[in-house]
XYZ file of C-alpha atoms in Angstrom:
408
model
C -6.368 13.144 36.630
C -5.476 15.610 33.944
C -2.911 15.116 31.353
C -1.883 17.128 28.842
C -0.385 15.833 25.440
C 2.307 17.817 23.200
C 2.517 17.286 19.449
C 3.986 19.618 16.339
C 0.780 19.700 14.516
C -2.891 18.526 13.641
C -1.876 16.687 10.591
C -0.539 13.134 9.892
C -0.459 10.173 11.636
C 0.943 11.058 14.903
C -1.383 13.747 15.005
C -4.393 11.715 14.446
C -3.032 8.787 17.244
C -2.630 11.780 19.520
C -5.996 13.182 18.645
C -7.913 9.501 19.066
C -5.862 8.986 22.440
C -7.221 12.422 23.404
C -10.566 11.729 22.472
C -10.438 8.403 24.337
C -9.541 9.449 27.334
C -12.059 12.291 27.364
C -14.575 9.496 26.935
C -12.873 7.364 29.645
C -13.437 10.356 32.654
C -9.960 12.266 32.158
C -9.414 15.549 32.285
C -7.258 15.758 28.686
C -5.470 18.238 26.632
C -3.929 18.507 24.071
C -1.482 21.464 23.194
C 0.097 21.886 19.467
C 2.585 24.175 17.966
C 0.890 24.722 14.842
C -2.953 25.258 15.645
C -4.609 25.461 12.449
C -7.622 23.824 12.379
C -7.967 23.624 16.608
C -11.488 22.952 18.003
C -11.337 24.990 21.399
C -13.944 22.500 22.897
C -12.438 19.564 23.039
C -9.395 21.013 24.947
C -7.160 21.618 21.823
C -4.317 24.438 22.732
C -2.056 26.430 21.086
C -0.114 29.599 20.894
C -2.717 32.824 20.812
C -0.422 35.935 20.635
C 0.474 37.244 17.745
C 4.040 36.880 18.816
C 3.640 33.440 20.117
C 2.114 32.664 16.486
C 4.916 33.943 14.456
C 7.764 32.118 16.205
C 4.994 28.679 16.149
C 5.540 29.864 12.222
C 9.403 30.114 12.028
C 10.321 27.662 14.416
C 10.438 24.522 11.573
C 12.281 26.208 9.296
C 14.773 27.487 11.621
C 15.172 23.856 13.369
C 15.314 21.842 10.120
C 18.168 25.127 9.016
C 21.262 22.964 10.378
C 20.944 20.162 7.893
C 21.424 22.487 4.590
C 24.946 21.603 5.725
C 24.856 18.318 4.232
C 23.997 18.959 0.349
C 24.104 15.130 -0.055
C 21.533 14.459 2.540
C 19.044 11.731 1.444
C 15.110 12.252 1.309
C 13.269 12.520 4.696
C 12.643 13.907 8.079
C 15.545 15.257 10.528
C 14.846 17.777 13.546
C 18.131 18.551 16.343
C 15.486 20.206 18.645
C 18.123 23.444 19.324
C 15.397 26.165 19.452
C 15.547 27.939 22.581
C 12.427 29.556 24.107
C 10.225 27.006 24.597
C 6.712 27.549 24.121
C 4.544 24.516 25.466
C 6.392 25.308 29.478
C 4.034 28.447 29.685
C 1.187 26.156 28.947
C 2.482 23.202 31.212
C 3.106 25.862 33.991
C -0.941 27.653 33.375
C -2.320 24.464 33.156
C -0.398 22.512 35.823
C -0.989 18.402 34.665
C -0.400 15.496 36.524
C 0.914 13.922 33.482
C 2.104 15.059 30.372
C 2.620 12.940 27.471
C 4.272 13.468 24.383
C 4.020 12.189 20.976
C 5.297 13.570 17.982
C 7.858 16.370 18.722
C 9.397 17.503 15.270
C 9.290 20.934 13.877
C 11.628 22.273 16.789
C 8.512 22.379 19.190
C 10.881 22.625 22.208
C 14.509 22.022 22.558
C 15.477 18.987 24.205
C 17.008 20.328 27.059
C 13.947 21.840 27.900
C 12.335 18.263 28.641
C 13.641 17.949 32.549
C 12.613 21.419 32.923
C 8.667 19.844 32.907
C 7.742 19.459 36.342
C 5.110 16.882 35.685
C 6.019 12.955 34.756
C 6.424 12.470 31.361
C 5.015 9.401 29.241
C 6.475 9.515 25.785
C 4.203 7.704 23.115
C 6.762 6.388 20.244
C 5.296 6.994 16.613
C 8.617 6.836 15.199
C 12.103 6.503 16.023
C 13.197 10.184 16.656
C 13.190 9.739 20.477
C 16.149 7.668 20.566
C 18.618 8.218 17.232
C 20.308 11.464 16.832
C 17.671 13.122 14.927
C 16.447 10.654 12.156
C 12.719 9.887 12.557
C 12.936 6.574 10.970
C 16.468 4.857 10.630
C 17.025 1.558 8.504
C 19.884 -0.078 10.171
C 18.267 -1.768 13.300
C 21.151 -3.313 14.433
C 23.262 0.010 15.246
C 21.383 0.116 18.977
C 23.550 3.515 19.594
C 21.621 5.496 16.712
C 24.258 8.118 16.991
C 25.012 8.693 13.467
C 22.233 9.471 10.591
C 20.638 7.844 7.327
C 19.537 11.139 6.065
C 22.338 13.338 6.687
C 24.812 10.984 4.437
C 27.887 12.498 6.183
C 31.195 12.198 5.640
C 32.362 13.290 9.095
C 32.627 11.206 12.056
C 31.022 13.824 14.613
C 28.088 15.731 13.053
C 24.584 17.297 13.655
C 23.711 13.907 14.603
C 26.463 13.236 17.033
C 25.281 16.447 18.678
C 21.951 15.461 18.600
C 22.333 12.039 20.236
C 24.612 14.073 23.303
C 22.109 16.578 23.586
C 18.934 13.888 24.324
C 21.392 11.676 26.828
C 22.213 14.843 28.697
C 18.264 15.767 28.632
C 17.105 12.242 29.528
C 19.433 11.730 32.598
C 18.449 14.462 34.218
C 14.750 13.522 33.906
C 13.886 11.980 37.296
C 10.620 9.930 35.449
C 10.213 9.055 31.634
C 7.863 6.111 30.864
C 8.080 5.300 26.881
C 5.290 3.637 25.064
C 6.233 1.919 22.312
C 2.710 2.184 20.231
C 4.228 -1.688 18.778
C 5.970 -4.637 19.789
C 8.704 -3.229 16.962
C 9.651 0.301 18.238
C 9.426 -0.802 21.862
C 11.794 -3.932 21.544
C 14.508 -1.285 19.505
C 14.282 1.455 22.238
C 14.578 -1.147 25.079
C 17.795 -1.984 23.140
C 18.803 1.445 22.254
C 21.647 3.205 24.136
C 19.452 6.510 25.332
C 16.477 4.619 26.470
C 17.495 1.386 27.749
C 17.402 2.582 31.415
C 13.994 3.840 31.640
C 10.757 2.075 32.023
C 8.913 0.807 28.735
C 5.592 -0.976 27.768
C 3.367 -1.491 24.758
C 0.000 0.299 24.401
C -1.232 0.724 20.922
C -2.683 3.509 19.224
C -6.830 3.464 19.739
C -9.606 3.886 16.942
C -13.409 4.778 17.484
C -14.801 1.489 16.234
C -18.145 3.013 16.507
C -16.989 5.035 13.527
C -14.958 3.119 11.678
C -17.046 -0.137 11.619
C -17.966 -2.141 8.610
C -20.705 -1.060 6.027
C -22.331 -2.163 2.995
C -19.702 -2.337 -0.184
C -22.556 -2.123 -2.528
C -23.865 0.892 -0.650
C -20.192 2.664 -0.317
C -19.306 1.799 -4.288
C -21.879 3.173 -5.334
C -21.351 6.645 -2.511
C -17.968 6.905 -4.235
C -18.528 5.968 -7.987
C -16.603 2.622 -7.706
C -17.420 -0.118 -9.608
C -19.953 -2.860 -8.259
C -18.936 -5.956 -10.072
C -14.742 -5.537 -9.953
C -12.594 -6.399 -7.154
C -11.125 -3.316 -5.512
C -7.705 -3.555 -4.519
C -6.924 -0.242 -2.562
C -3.491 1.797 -1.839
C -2.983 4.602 0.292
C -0.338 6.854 0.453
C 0.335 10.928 0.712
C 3.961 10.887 -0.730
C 4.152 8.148 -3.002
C 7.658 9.398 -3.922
C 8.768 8.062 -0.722
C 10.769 5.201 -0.677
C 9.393 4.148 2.789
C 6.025 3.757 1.244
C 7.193 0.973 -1.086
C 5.697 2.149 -4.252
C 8.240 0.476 -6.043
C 7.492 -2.303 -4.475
C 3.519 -2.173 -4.965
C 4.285 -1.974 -8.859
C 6.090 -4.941 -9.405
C 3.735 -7.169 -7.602
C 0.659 -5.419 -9.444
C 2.496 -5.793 -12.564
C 2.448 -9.932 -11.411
C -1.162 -10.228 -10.758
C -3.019 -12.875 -12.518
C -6.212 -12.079 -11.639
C -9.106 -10.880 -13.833
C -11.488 -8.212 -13.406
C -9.366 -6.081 -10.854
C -9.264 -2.522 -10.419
C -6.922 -0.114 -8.098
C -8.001 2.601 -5.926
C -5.424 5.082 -5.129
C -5.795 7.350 -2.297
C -4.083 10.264 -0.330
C -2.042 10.984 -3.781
C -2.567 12.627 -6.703
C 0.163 11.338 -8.691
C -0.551 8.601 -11.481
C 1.158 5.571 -11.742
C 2.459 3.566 -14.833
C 0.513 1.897 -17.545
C -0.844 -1.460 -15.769
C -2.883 -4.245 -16.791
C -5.644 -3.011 -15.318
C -7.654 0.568 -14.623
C -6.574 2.670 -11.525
C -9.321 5.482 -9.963
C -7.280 8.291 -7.996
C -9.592 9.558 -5.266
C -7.111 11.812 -3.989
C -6.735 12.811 -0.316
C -9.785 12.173 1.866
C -9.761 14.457 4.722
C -12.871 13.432 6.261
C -13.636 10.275 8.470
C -16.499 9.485 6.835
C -15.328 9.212 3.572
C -12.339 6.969 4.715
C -14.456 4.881 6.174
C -16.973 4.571 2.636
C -13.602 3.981 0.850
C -12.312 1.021 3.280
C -15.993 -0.638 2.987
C -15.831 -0.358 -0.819
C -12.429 -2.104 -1.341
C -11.993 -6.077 -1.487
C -8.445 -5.755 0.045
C -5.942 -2.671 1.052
C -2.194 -2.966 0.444
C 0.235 -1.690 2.634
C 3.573 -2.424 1.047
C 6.496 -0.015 2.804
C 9.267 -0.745 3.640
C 9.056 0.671 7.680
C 6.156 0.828 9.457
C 5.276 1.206 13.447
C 1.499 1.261 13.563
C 0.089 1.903 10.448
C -3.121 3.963 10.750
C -4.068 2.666 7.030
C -3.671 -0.848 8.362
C -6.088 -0.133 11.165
C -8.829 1.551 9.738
C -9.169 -0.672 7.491
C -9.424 -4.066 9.414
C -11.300 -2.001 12.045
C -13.993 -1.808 9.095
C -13.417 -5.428 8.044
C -11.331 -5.306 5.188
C -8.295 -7.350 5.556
C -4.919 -5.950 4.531
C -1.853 -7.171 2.825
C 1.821 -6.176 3.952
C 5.481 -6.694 4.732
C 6.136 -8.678 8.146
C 7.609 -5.749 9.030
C 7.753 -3.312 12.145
C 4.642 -3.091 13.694
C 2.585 -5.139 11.025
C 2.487 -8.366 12.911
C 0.382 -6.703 15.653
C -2.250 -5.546 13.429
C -1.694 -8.500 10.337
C -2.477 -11.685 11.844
C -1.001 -13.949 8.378
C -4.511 -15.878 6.704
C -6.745 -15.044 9.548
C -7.487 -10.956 8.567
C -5.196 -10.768 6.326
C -1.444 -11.479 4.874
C 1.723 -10.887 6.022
C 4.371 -11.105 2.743
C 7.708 -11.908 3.469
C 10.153 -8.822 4.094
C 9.768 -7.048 0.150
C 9.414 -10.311 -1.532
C 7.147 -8.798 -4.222
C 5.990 -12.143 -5.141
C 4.935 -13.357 -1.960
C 3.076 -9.754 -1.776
C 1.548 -10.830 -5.463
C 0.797 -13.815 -4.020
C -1.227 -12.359 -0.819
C -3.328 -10.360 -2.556
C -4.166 -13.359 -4.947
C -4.746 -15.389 -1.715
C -6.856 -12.743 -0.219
C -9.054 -11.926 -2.849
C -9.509 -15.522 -3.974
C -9.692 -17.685 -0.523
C -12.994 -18.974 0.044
C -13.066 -18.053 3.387
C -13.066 -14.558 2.839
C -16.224 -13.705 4.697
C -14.485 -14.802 7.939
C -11.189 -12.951 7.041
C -13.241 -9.366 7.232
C -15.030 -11.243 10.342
C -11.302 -11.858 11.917
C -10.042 -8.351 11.012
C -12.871 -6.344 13.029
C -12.776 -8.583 15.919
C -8.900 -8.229 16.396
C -9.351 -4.310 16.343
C -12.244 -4.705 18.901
C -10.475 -7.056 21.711
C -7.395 -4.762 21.002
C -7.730 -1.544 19.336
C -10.792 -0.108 20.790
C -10.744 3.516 22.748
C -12.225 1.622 26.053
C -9.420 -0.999 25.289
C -6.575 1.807 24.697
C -7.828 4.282 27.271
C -8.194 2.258 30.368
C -4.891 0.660 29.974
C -3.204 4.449 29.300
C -5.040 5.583 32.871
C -3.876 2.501 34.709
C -0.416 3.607 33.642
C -1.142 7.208 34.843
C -2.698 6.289 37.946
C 0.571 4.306 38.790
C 2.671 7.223 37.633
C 0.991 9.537 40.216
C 1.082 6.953 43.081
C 4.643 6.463 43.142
């Protein structure tokens, strides 16, 4: 069985799902690949491809600028993410048609890494892992009104015009995905599956859930006195940790996190910031900024040093943050939102607030850091990600899914 996976880059959280599937499957007897746009930082041994030619390089280099160029159209656009995929000249076909896969899968395809009508040009079967919402909205990657199942029209562009890049956008996928003869979609949560079952592109085709895996051999739960001290944390504090890269994103919830912190009663408390450099506000208590962590091993020393780990946006699908950290027994406080309720099981690893109710958020991480049974809520929170999180978990279910695929 060999599969090869497609995805814009090596960075962010798609990337690293895509990379951990990889890895999984590797470990799980199939023959996997992975092919990027943008190979910076590829490890040629473990089956990591990208363009080579210098040619092949410099369009790789052009190609998000040129795809994202459309939406300068719209000076009122709002903040975030919104690709057409127009581009012609596809790059991944000459690497589908070298490598010849019985499967390939794609995750994260932003950055103009091939132009949808490209897709039914693929000879193989595709399975299309959903980290966000892109695959079936008209070019938004996340879109906030989850009742308009159509997802012609866009939150970001904030146009005034009744047919726009969008409106092309949502044509050009239906035109792609009916003349695809077999698209499987994997909603990586119970969230993003339920709204592409619903939405008008995707509706027809065959969906399941299969989450995103983690190595629980790596991220696995260490001793907090041991990782304060690695870091330069405090031993005798209670660590309440926050992870974001772009806290200026109103996804993320910042907003959110500071009114609830700004509610805390609780005494010797401290916050960890990470992935951002950016300081917050005055608060009642000290914050430590530890910046972006760009190793595993340091993620993992950082999730064993904190007492708790909030995760307060706004829209999630499955948060990697969330994740790691239960999978190394801290539990985790967040919106019942999107995806949460698969990882968040409410007062058993963690807390699940009610939708931005920034007291009931206050209120978690009170609950969490005072409860007596904590010992059994970091118990809970590593035991959940090994009966369903785990790469033999993850893997074996993604190759049953194959193995059908090819049968048929």
């Amino acid at each position: 069985m060999k599969v090869l996976h497609l995805n814009a880059t090596l960075t962010g959280g798609a990337a690293r799902a895509c990379l951990r599937l990889h890895t999984a499957l590797l470990k799980e007897g199939v023959e996997s690949f992975v092919w990027v746009q943008d190979g910076r930082g590829a490890n040629l041994e473990s089956n990591v491809l990208s363009p080579k030619t210098r040619l092949a390089k410099a369009w790789a280099f052009v190609r998000p600028y040129l795809d994202k160029a459309p939406i300068l159209l719209y000076p009122k656009r709002k903040k975030g993410t919104f690709n057409l995929g127009w581009l012609p000249f596809s790059l991944p076909l000459s690497a589908i048609d070298a490598l010849k896969p019985d499967i390939v899968h794609l995750h994260w395809l932003g950055r103009g890494v091939l132009p949808l009508r490209d897709l039914p040009k693929i000879p193989a079967p595709l399975v299309w892992s959903l980290h966000d919402m892109w695959a079936f909205t008209g070019g938004d990657h996340c879109y906030y009104d989850e009742r308009e199942h159509t997802y012609k029209h866009s939150c970001i562009l904030n146009s005034p015009f009744e047919c726009d890049l969008a409106t092309l956008g949502f044509s050009m996928k239906k035109r792609a995905y009916t003349k695809i003869s077999h698209l499987s979609v994997v909603g990586v949560s119970s969230w993003i599956s339920r709204l592409a079952k619903q939405s008008a592109l995707l509706q027809d085709k065959p969906h399941l859930v299969i989450p995103n895996p983690i190595d629980t051999h790596q991220y696995k739960p260490l001793d907090k006195a041991f990782c304060r001290q690695l870091l330069g944390l405090p031993l005798s504090k209670k660590l309440v940790g926050f992870g974001a890269m772009d806290i200026g994103d109103p996804n993320k919830g910042y907003d959110l996190l500071l009114e609830a912190l700004s509610k805390l009663e609780l005494a010797d408390i401290e916050l960890v910031v990470f992935g951002a450099h950016t300081h917050m506000p005055n608060l009642p208590f000290k914050t430590r900024y530890l910046g972006v962590l760009k190793d595993n091993a340091s993620l993992v020393a950082l999730y064993n040093a904190l007492d708790v780990v909030v995760v307060p946006s706004r829209q999630e699908n499955l948060s990697n943050v969330i994740l790691e950290s239960l999978a190394c027994g801290t539990p985790v406080v967040g919106f019942d939102i999107g995806g949460n309720g698969d990882l968040i099981k409410h007062q058993e690893n963690g807390y699940l607030a009610r939708p931005f109710d920034v007291l009931d958020l206050k209120k978690g991480i009170e609950w969490v850091l005072n409860t007596a049974h904590y010992p059994k809520l970091c118990d809970r929170a590593r035991a959940h990600v090994l009966e369903c999180f785990s790469e033999a978990v993850v893997a074996k279910q993604y190759r049953a899914l194959y193995e059908k695929i090819k049968a048929c």
